[in-house]
Coordinates of C-alpha atoms and ligand atoms in Angstrom, one line a residue:
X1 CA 74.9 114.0 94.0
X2 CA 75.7 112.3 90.3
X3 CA 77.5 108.9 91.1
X4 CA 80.4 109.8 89.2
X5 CA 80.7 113.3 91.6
X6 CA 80.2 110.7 94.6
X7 CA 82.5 108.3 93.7
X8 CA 85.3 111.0 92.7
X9 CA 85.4 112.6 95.8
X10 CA 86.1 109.4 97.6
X11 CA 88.8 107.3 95.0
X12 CA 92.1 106.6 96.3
X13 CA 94.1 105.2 93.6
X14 CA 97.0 104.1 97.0
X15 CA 93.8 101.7 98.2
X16 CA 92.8 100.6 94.6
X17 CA 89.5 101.7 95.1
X18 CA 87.5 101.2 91.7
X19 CA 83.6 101.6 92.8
X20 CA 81.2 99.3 91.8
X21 CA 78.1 101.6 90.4
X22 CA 75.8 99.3 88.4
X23 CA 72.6 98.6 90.0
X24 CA 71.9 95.3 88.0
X25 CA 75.1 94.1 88.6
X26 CA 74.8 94.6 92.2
X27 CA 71.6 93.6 92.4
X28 CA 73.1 90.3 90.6
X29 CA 75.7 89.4 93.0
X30 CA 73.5 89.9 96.4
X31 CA 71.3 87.0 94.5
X32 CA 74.7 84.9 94.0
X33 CA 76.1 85.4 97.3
X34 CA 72.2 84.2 98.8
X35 CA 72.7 85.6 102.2
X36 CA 70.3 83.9 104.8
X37 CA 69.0 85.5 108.1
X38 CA 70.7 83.7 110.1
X39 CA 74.2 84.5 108.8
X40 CA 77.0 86.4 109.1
X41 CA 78.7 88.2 106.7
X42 CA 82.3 89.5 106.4
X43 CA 82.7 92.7 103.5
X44 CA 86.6 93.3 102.9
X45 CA 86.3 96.7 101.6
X46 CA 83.2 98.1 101.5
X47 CA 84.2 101.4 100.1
X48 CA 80.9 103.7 99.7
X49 CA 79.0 100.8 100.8
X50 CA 77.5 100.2 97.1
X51 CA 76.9 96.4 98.1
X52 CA 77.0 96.8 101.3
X53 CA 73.5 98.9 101.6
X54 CA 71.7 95.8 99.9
X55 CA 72.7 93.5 102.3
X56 CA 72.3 95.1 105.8
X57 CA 68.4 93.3 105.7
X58 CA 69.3 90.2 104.3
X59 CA 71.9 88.9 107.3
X60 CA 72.0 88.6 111.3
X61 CA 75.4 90.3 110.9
X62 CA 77.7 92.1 109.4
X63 CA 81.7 92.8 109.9
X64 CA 83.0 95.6 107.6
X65 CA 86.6 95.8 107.2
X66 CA 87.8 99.1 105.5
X67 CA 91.3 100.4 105.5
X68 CA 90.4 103.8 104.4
X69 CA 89.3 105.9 107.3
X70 CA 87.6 108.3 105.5
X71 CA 85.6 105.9 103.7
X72 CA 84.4 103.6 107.0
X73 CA 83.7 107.0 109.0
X74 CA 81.0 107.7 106.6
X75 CA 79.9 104.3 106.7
X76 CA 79.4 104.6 110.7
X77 CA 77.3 107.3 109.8
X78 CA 75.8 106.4 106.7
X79 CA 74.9 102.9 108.4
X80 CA 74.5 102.8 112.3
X81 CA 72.3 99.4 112.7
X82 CA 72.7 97.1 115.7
X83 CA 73.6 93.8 113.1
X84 CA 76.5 96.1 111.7
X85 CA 80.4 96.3 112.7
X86 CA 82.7 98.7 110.8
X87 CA 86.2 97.7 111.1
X88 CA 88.8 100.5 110.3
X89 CA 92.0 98.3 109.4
X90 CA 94.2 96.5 107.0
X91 CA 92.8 93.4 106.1
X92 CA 95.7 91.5 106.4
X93 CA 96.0 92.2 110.0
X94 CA 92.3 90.8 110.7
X95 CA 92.0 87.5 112.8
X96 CA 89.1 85.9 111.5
X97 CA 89.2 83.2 114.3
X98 CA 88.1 85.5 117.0
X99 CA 85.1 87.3 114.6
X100 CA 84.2 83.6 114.0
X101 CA 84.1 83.1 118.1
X102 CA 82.5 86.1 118.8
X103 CA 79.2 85.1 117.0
X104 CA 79.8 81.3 117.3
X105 CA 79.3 81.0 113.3
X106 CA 81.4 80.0 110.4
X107 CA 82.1 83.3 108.3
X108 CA 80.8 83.8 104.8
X109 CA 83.3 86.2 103.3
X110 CA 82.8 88.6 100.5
X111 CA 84.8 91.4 98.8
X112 CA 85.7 93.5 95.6
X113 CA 89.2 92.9 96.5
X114 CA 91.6 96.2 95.7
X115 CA 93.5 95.1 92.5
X116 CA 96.8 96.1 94.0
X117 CA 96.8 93.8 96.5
X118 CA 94.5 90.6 95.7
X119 CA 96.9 87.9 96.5
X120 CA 98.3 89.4 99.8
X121 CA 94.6 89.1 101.1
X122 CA 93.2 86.1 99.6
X123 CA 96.7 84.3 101.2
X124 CA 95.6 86.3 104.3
X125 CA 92.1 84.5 104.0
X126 CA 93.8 81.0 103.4
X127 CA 95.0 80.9 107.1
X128 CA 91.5 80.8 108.5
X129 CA 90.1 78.4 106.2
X130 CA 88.4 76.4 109.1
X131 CA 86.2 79.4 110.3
X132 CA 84.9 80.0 106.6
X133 CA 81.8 78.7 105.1
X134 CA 82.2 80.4 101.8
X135 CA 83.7 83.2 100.1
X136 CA 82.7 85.5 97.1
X137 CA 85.7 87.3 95.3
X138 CA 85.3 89.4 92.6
X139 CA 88.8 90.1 91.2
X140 CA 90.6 90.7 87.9
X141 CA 89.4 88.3 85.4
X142 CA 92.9 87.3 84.4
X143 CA 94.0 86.8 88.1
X144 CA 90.3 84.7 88.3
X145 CA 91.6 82.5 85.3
X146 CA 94.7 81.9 86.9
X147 CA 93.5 80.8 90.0
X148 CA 90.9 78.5 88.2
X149 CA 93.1 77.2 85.5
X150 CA 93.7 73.6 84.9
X151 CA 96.8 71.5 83.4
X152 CA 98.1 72.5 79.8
X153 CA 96.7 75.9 79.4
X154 CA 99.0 79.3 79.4
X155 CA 97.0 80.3 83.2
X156 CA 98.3 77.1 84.5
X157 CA 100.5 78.0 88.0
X158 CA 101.4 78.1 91.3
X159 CA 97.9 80.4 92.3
X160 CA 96.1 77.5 90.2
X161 CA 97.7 74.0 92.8
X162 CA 97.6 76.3 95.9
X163 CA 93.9 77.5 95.7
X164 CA 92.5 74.2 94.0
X165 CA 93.8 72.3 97.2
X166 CA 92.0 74.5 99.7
X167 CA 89.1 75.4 97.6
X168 CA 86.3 74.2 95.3
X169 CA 85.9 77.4 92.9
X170 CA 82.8 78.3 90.6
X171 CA 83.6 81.2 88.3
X172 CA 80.0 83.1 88.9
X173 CA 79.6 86.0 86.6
X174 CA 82.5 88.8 84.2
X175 CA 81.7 92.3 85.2
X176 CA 82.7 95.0 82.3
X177 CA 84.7 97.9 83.2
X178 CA 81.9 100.4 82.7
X179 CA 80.3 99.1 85.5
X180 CA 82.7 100.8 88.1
X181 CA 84.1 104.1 88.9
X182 CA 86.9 104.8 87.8
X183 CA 86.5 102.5 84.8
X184 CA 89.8 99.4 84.8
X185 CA 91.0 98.7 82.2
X186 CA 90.1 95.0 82.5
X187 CA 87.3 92.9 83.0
X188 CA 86.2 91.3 86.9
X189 CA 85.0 87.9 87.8
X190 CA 83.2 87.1 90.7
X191 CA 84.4 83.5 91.9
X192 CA 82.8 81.5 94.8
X193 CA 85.4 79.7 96.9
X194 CA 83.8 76.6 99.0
X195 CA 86.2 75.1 101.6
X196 CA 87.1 71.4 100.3
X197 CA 87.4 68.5 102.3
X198 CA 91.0 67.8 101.7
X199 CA 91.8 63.8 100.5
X200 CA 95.2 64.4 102.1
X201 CA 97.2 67.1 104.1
X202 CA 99.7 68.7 102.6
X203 CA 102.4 71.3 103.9
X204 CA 102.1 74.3 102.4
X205 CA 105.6 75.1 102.6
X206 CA 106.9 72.2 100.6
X207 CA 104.0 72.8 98.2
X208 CA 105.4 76.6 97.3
X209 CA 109.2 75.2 96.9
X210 CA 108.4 72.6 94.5
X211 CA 106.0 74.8 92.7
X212 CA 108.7 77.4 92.6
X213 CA 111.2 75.4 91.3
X214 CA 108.9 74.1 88.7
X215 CA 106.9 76.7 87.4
X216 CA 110.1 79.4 87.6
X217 CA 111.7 77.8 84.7
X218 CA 107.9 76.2 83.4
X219 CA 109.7 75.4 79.8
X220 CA 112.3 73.1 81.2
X221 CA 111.5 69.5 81.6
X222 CA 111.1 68.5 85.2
X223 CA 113.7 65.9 85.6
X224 CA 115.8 69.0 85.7
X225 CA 113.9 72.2 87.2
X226 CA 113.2 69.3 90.6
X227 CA 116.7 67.9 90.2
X228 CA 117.4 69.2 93.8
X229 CA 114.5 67.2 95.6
X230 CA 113.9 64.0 93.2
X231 CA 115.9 62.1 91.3
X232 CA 114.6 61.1 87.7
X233 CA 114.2 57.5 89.4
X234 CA 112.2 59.1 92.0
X235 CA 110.1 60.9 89.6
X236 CA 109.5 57.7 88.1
X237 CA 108.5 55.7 91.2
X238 CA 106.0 58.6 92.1
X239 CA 104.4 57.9 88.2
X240 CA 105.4 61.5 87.4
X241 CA 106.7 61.6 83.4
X242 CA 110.6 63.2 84.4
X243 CA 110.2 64.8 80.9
X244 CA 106.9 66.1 81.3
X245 CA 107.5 70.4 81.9
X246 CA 105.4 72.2 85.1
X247 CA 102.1 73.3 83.4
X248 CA 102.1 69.2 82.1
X249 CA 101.5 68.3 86.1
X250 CA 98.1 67.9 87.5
X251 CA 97.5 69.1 90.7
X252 CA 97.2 65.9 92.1
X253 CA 100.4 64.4 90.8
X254 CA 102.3 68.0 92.9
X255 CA 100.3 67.0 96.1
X256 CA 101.7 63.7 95.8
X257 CA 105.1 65.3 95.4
X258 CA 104.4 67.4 98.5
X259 CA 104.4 64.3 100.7
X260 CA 107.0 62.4 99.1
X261 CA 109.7 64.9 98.9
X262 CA 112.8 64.4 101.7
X263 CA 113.3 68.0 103.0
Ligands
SAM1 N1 83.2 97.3 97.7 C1 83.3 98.6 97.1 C2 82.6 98.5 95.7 O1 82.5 97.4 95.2 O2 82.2 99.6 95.2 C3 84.7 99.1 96.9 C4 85.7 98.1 96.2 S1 87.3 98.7 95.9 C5 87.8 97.7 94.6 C6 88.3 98.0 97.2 C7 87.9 98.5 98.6 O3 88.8 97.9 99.6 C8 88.2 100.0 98.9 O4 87.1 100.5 99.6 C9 89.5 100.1 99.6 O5 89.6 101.3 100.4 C10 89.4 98.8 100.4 N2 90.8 98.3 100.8 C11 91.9 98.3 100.0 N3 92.9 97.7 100.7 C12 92.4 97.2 101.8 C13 92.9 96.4 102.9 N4 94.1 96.0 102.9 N5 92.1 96.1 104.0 C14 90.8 96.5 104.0 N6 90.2 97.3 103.0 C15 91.0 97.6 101.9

């Protein structure tokens, strides 16, 4: 069967499946990811199993979460192999703690993530950060830059303090849309995420208020969009410019803010 036949009979637009097809480029990303024998490996979405095929030899084990039931049936069929686990379920209601347990292993996670719901899942992720060794994304390139973007630049956001806390990130390769079935309209990154030691804990929760409040109204000036947790004096004890706007922050300047702020 032609790929594009293959691929058409399986697309669900409701799962935002867009199937990776290029041999090079898959062959490309098996040699970024490394896997080693004596790993495990987590696929979120495997879909036709496009990536998935090359990487059955390479690791001790492999988890397979798939929400489409159609698509991890013929998996089971396609690949029934004693190191392989097909999960049929939503993501988002995987506990990653109790794969981790059952092999005894930090998880190395990978995933063309569904572009309708990236952020859901890579928050998802976020939770079990202490059971992860690394993770391979490949996601919208403008989501990617976001999430990568440093201080003074248009990307600059909420996605960009939250992830670069919990994560190290390498941007790794852009894949063009003629590379998948059905072709996006955009361009894909592939992004490594390594666990960081943290230099301080932070609560999350206080993390998202202040970076809602900032970044919601990103042209004000500080002094006024944080006017309900700091004063301007407190701004200036903290070494925070009150007239600088959000994207003039760093990221270590709104973890500092994080543990200061009275709430
Ligand atoms: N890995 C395949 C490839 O690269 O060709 C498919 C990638 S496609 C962008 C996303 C895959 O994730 C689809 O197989 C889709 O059915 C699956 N998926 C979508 N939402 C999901 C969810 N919440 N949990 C698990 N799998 C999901």
């Amino acid at each position: 069967m032609s790929y594009n036949k293959l691929y058409k009979k399986n697309f669900k637009r409701k799962f935002g499946q867009v199937f990776l097809k290029d041999i090079n480029v898959i062959k490309n990303i098996i040699n970024l990811i490394c896997p080693k024998i004596n790993q495990t490996i987590v696929e979120i979405g495997p879909g036709t199993g496009a990536i998935t095929k090359k990487l059955v030899n390479l690791v001790k084990y492999l988890f397979l979460i798939e929400i489409d039931i159609d698509l991890a049936t013929k998996l089971t069929n396609k690949l029934s192999n004693n190191n392989i686990n097909i999960i049929c379920q939503n993501v988002i209601n995987t506990n990653f703690f109790i794969l981790s347990r059952r092999i005894n292993q930090k998880l190395r996670l990978f995933g063309n993530l569904p572009y309708n719901n990236c952020i859901s899942i890579i928050f998802h992720v976020l939770k079990y950060i202490n059971v992860i060794h690394d993770i391979h994304f490949m996601l919208q390139k403008e989501l990617a830059n976001r999430i990568i973007a440093t201080p003074n630049s248009k990307e600059y956001g909420k996605l960009s303090v939250i992830m670069q806390y919990y994560y190290n990130m390498v941007p790794l390769i852009n894949i063009s849309p003629t590379s998948f079935y059905p072709i996006p309209k955009v361009y894909s990154t592939v992004i490594k995420f390594i666990p960081r030691n943290y230099k301080i804990n932070i609560n999350l929760d206080k993390l998202i208020l202040i970076l809602n409040l900032a970044f919601n109204q990103r042209r004000k000036k500080i002094k006024n969009s944080l006017r309900k947790l700091f004063s301007v004096k407190d701004l200036v004890k903290y070494n925070v410019d009150p007239s600088l706007r959000a994207d003039e922050i760093t990221i270590d300047q709104y973890y500092y803010l994080t543990n200061k702020v009275n709430i």
